[in-house]
Each structure stands twice: as C-alpha cells, then as structure tokens.
Amino acid sequence: MSSILLLTSSPRAESLSTPIAVDLAEKLKSQNPGSVVVRRDLAANPLPHIDDLFTGAIRKPAEARTAEEAAAVETSDELVNELLAADTIVISTGLINFNIYSSLKTWIDNVARAGLTFKYTESGPVGLATGKKVYVVLASGGIYSQGPAAPLNHAVPYLKSVFGFLGISDIETIYVEGLAFGPEAAEKAIDAAKSRVQEIALAA
Ligand SMILES: Cc1cc2nc3c(=O)[nH]c(=O)nc-3n(C[C@H](O)[C@H](O)[C@H](O)COP(=O)(O)O)c2cc1C
C-alpha cells in the first residue's frame, strides 16, 4: 500500500499553498487505488519545539531514557515512522521572510534523527529515508524561481539540503509565485500551479 504524507504549514485561512498541496495529494491518491493520505496540518496542530529534554533524549539509546525523556521523543518517533512509511511527501509552505513557515521547520527538527532518518559513518553522514519523492508547493508574493530575487529563495535550497541529508534527492517544487503583483498575476500563478498538479497526477 502506498502512503502519501501531506504536510501543510500555513496558518492562513486564505492560504494559497495549502489547497494546491491538498489537491495534489488527493489526485495522487485517486491515481493509486489503495493508497492512503496521512495529513499533518502543522499550523492547526503545532508540533513541540525541540528543547533541552528532547535534545538530550535523542542522544541516548531508547532503553537508557527516563520516562520523562521517553515521553519527550514520543511525538518525534511517530513523525519519523510516518516519514519512513511514506512513498511520496507533499509539502506546502509560503515563503516567509525568505524561508519556510516555522511550523514546517519544527517538523524537520523532529524528524532529523541520527540512527533513524540518517546515520553517521566513517565516510560521513548517510540518509536513511531513501526511495521517496517530495513535492513542495511554495507560495510567495515575489518571484524566486528565477530572476534577480532567486538568491533570496532560502526555502528551496534549504529543503533540498535537509531532504538530501535524509536521503531524498527527488524533489520537485511547484511555485505559486508573484502573488503580490496584482490579481491577474496571482490568478495566472495559481492556474500554472494547478496545471502542473494536473500533469503530475496524470503521470502518476
Ligand atoms: C510574515 C510574512 C512574511 C512573508 N515573507 C515573504 C517573503 O519573504 N517573500 C515573499 O515573496 N513573500 C512573503 N510573504 C508573502 C507570502 O509568501 C504569501 O502570502 C504566501 O501566499 C503565503 O503562503 P500561504 O498563502 O500558503 O499562507 C510573507 C507573508 C507573511 C505573512
């Protein structure tokens, strides 16, 4: 059974990234009968920020953790299992101060776990979350896929770095960009993203 992990991160009721990611996940599911969508609305249900207890607990083997430490990694373990079980990951975020929503960053901080999603070897770190495809729906006021503002797009290079570190290099970004350039430009951007979603779904 194929599993699609859907991570939405916008807190905005009028979010432009969320509906496109939801639509992509639903279309991928209908193209693959028997597949399931596991959704995490990271804005509506914020994950715990990593803290002193958590960072200490993940450095210990599970059997050496106190009850308090075990409780501190419980959610993270669940998130790691969801990530490892997924074949496809659909993520949505806005470009927020040139990077991702902090709710999504917290998810990343919870799933990047030595020994579970990556490991250290003599020849350097090796990702353990292999064999997955990631789609990132990125909404932004400006244009960052190309042109003069592209160097300010810290979201896509960051996501590529972190997923690459976890063993996932197959990443496609669906830009919903130029949303601040008037209603016509916004409509064009949304239509372009919807068309790409349609193409991806048909090819799935
Ligand atoms: C706090 C905040 C910071 C933002 N920072 C940027 C930015 O750095 N660059 C940009 O082009 N748009 C920026 N925007 C616009 C958002 O990227 C845009 O509204 C996008 O649609 C947000 O995604 P969402 O609709 O899924 O919430 C920002 C919006 C907010 C609310």
Coordinates of C-alpha atoms and ligand atoms in Angstrom, one line a residue:
M1 CA 0.0 0.0 0.0
S2 CA 1.4 3.4 -1.0
S3 CA 1.4 6.2 1.6
I4 CA 1.3 9.9 0.8
L5 CA 2.4 12.1 3.6
L6 CA 0.8 15.5 3.3
L7 CA 2.4 18.3 5.4
T8 CA 0.6 21.7 5.3
S9 CA 2.2 24.6 7.2
S10 CA 0.3 27.8 6.5
P11 CA -1.7 29.3 9.4
R12 CA -3.7 31.4 7.0
A13 CA -7.4 30.6 6.3
E14 CA -6.8 32.1 2.8
S15 CA -3.6 30.1 2.3
L16 CA -2.7 29.7 -1.4
S17 CA -0.2 26.9 -0.9
T18 CA -2.4 24.6 1.2
P19 CA -5.3 23.9 -1.3
I20 CA -2.8 23.1 -4.1
A21 CA -0.9 20.6 -1.9
V22 CA -4.2 19.1 -0.7
D23 CA -5.4 18.8 -4.3
L24 CA -2.1 17.2 -5.4
A25 CA -2.2 14.6 -2.5
E26 CA -5.9 13.8 -3.3
K27 CA -5.1 13.4 -7.0
L28 CA -2.1 11.2 -6.4
K29 CA -4.3 9.1 -4.1
S30 CA -7.0 8.7 -6.7
Q31 CA -4.4 7.7 -9.3
N32 CA -3.1 5.0 -7.0
P33 CA -6.1 3.0 -5.7
G34 CA -5.4 1.6 -2.2
S35 CA -3.0 4.4 -1.3
V36 CA -3.6 6.5 1.8
V37 CA -3.0 10.1 2.6
V38 CA -1.6 10.8 6.1
R39 CA -2.1 14.5 6.8
R40 CA -0.3 16.7 9.3
D41 CA -1.7 20.3 9.5
L42 CA 1.4 21.7 11.1
A43 CA -0.2 25.1 11.7
A44 CA -3.5 23.9 13.2
N45 CA -1.7 21.3 15.3
P46 CA 1.7 22.7 16.0
L47 CA 4.4 20.3 17.0
P48 CA 6.5 20.8 20.1
H49 CA 9.7 22.8 19.5
I50 CA 12.7 20.8 20.4
D51 CA 14.0 21.6 23.8
D52 CA 16.7 20.6 26.4
L53 CA 14.9 17.3 27.3
F54 CA 14.4 16.3 23.7
T55 CA 17.9 17.1 22.5
G56 CA 19.3 15.1 25.4
A57 CA 16.9 12.2 25.0
I58 CA 17.6 11.6 21.3
R59 CA 21.3 11.2 22.0
K60 CA 20.6 8.2 24.2
P61 CA 19.5 4.7 23.2
A62 CA 15.7 4.2 23.8
E63 CA 16.4 1.8 26.6
A64 CA 18.5 4.3 28.5
R65 CA 15.9 7.0 28.5
T66 CA 14.0 8.1 31.6
A67 CA 10.2 8.0 31.5
E68 CA 10.3 11.8 31.0
E69 CA 12.8 11.5 28.2
A70 CA 10.8 8.7 26.5
A71 CA 7.7 11.0 26.6
A72 CA 9.7 13.8 25.1
V73 CA 10.6 11.8 22.0
E74 CA 7.2 10.1 21.6
T75 CA 5.8 12.5 19.0
S76 CA 9.1 12.7 17.2
D77 CA 9.1 8.8 16.9
E78 CA 5.6 8.9 15.5
L79 CA 6.6 11.6 12.9
V80 CA 9.7 9.6 12.0
N81 CA 7.6 6.5 11.4
E82 CA 5.2 8.4 9.2
L83 CA 8.1 9.8 7.2
L84 CA 9.7 6.4 6.8
A85 CA 6.4 4.8 5.8
A86 CA 5.7 7.4 3.1
D87 CA 6.4 6.8 -0.6
T88 CA 5.5 10.4 -1.5
I89 CA 5.7 13.5 0.6
V90 CA 3.6 16.6 -0.4
I91 CA 4.6 19.7 1.5
S92 CA 3.1 23.2 1.3
T93 CA 4.6 26.4 2.6
G94 CA 4.6 30.1 1.9
L95 CA 7.9 31.9 1.5
I96 CA 8.1 33.6 4.9
N97 CA 10.9 36.1 5.3
F98 CA 12.7 34.2 2.6
N99 CA 12.3 30.8 4.2
I100 CA 9.7 28.2 5.2
Y101 CA 6.9 28.6 7.8
S102 CA 8.4 27.9 11.2
S103 CA 5.8 25.2 11.8
L104 CA 7.4 23.2 9.0
K105 CA 10.9 23.9 10.4
T106 CA 9.7 22.3 13.7
W107 CA 8.6 19.2 11.8
I108 CA 12.0 18.9 10.3
D109 CA 13.7 19.4 13.7
N110 CA 11.5 16.5 14.9
V111 CA 12.3 14.1 12.1
A112 CA 16.0 14.6 11.5
R113 CA 17.1 11.9 14.0
A114 CA 20.5 10.2 14.0
G115 CA 20.1 6.5 13.8
L116 CA 16.6 6.7 12.4
T117 CA 16.5 9.1 9.4
F118 CA 20.2 9.5 9.0
K119 CA 23.3 7.9 10.4
Y120 CA 27.0 8.9 10.8
T121 CA 29.5 6.6 9.0
E122 CA 33.3 6.8 8.6
S123 CA 32.7 8.4 5.2
G124 CA 30.3 11.0 6.5
P125 CA 26.5 11.1 7.2
V126 CA 24.2 8.8 5.2
G127 CA 20.5 9.4 4.7
L128 CA 18.1 6.6 5.8
A129 CA 14.8 7.9 4.4
T130 CA 15.5 6.8 0.9
G131 CA 13.2 5.9 -2.0
K132 CA 10.8 8.7 -1.7
K133 CA 9.6 11.6 -3.8
V134 CA 9.0 15.1 -2.4
Y135 CA 6.7 17.7 -3.9
V136 CA 7.0 21.2 -2.4
V137 CA 4.2 23.7 -3.1
L138 CA 5.8 27.1 -2.4
A139 CA 3.6 30.3 -2.5
S140 CA 5.2 33.7 -2.5
G141 CA 4.5 37.3 -3.0
G142 CA 7.5 37.8 -5.2
I143 CA 9.2 35.7 -7.9
Y144 CA 12.0 33.5 -6.7
S145 CA 12.1 30.5 -9.2
Q146 CA 14.3 32.7 -11.4
G147 CA 15.4 36.3 -11.9
P148 CA 17.0 38.8 -9.5
A149 CA 15.3 37.6 -6.3
A150 CA 16.3 34.0 -6.8
P151 CA 19.3 34.2 -4.5
L152 CA 16.9 35.3 -1.7
N153 CA 14.9 32.0 -2.0
H154 CA 16.3 30.2 1.0
A155 CA 13.3 27.8 1.2
V156 CA 14.1 25.6 -1.8
P157 CA 17.8 25.2 -1.3
Y158 CA 17.2 24.6 2.4
L159 CA 14.6 21.9 1.8
K160 CA 16.8 20.3 -0.8
S161 CA 19.7 20.3 1.6
V162 CA 17.8 18.8 4.5
F163 CA 15.9 16.2 2.5
G164 CA 19.2 15.3 0.7
F165 CA 20.8 14.8 4.1
L166 CA 17.9 12.4 5.0
G167 CA 18.5 10.5 1.7
I168 CA 15.8 12.1 -0.5
S169 CA 17.1 13.9 -3.6
D170 CA 14.0 13.5 -5.8
I171 CA 12.3 16.9 -5.1
E172 CA 10.1 19.0 -7.3
T173 CA 9.0 22.5 -6.4
I174 CA 5.6 23.8 -7.6
Y175 CA 5.9 27.6 -7.5
V176 CA 2.8 29.7 -6.8
E177 CA 4.7 32.9 -7.2
G178 CA 4.2 36.6 -7.9
L179 CA 1.1 36.7 -5.8
A180 CA 1.7 40.2 -4.8
F181 CA 1.8 41.5 -8.3
G182 CA -1.9 42.1 -8.7
P183 CA -4.9 39.9 -9.1
E184 CA -4.2 39.0 -12.7
A185 CA -0.6 37.8 -11.9
A186 CA -1.9 35.9 -8.9
E187 CA -4.6 34.1 -10.9
K188 CA -2.0 33.2 -13.6
A189 CA 0.3 31.8 -10.9
I190 CA -2.4 29.8 -9.3
D191 CA -3.5 28.4 -12.7
A192 CA 0.1 27.5 -13.6
A193 CA 0.4 25.6 -10.3
K194 CA -2.9 23.8 -10.8
S195 CA -1.9 22.8 -14.4
R196 CA 1.4 21.3 -13.0
V197 CA -0.6 19.4 -10.4
Q198 CA -2.8 18.0 -13.1
E199 CA 0.3 16.9 -15.1
I200 CA 1.9 15.3 -12.2
A201 CA -1.3 13.4 -11.3
L202 CA -1.8 12.2 -14.8
A203 CA 1.8 10.9 -15.0
A204 CA 1.5 9.2 -11.6
Ligands
LIG1 C1 5.0 37.2 7.8 C2 5.1 37.0 6.3 C3 6.3 37.1 5.7 C4 6.4 37.0 4.3 N1 7.6 37.0 3.7 C5 7.7 36.9 2.3 C6 8.9 36.9 1.6 O1 10.0 36.9 2.2 N2 8.9 36.9 0.3 C7 7.8 36.9 -0.4 O2 7.8 36.9 -1.7 N3 6.6 36.8 0.2 C8 6.5 36.8 1.5 N4 5.3 36.8 2.1 C9 4.1 36.5 1.3 C10 3.7 35.1 1.4 O3 4.8 34.2 0.8 C11 2.4 34.8 0.6 O4 1.4 35.5 1.3 C12 2.1 33.3 0.5 O5 0.9 33.2 -0.2 C13 2.0 32.7 1.9 O6 1.7 31.3 1.8 P1 0.2 30.8 2.2 O7 -0.8 31.6 1.3 O8 0.2 29.4 1.9 O9 0.0 31.2 3.6 C14 5.2 36.9 3.5 C15 4.0 36.8 4.2 C16 3.9 36.9 5.5 C17 2.6 36.8 6.2

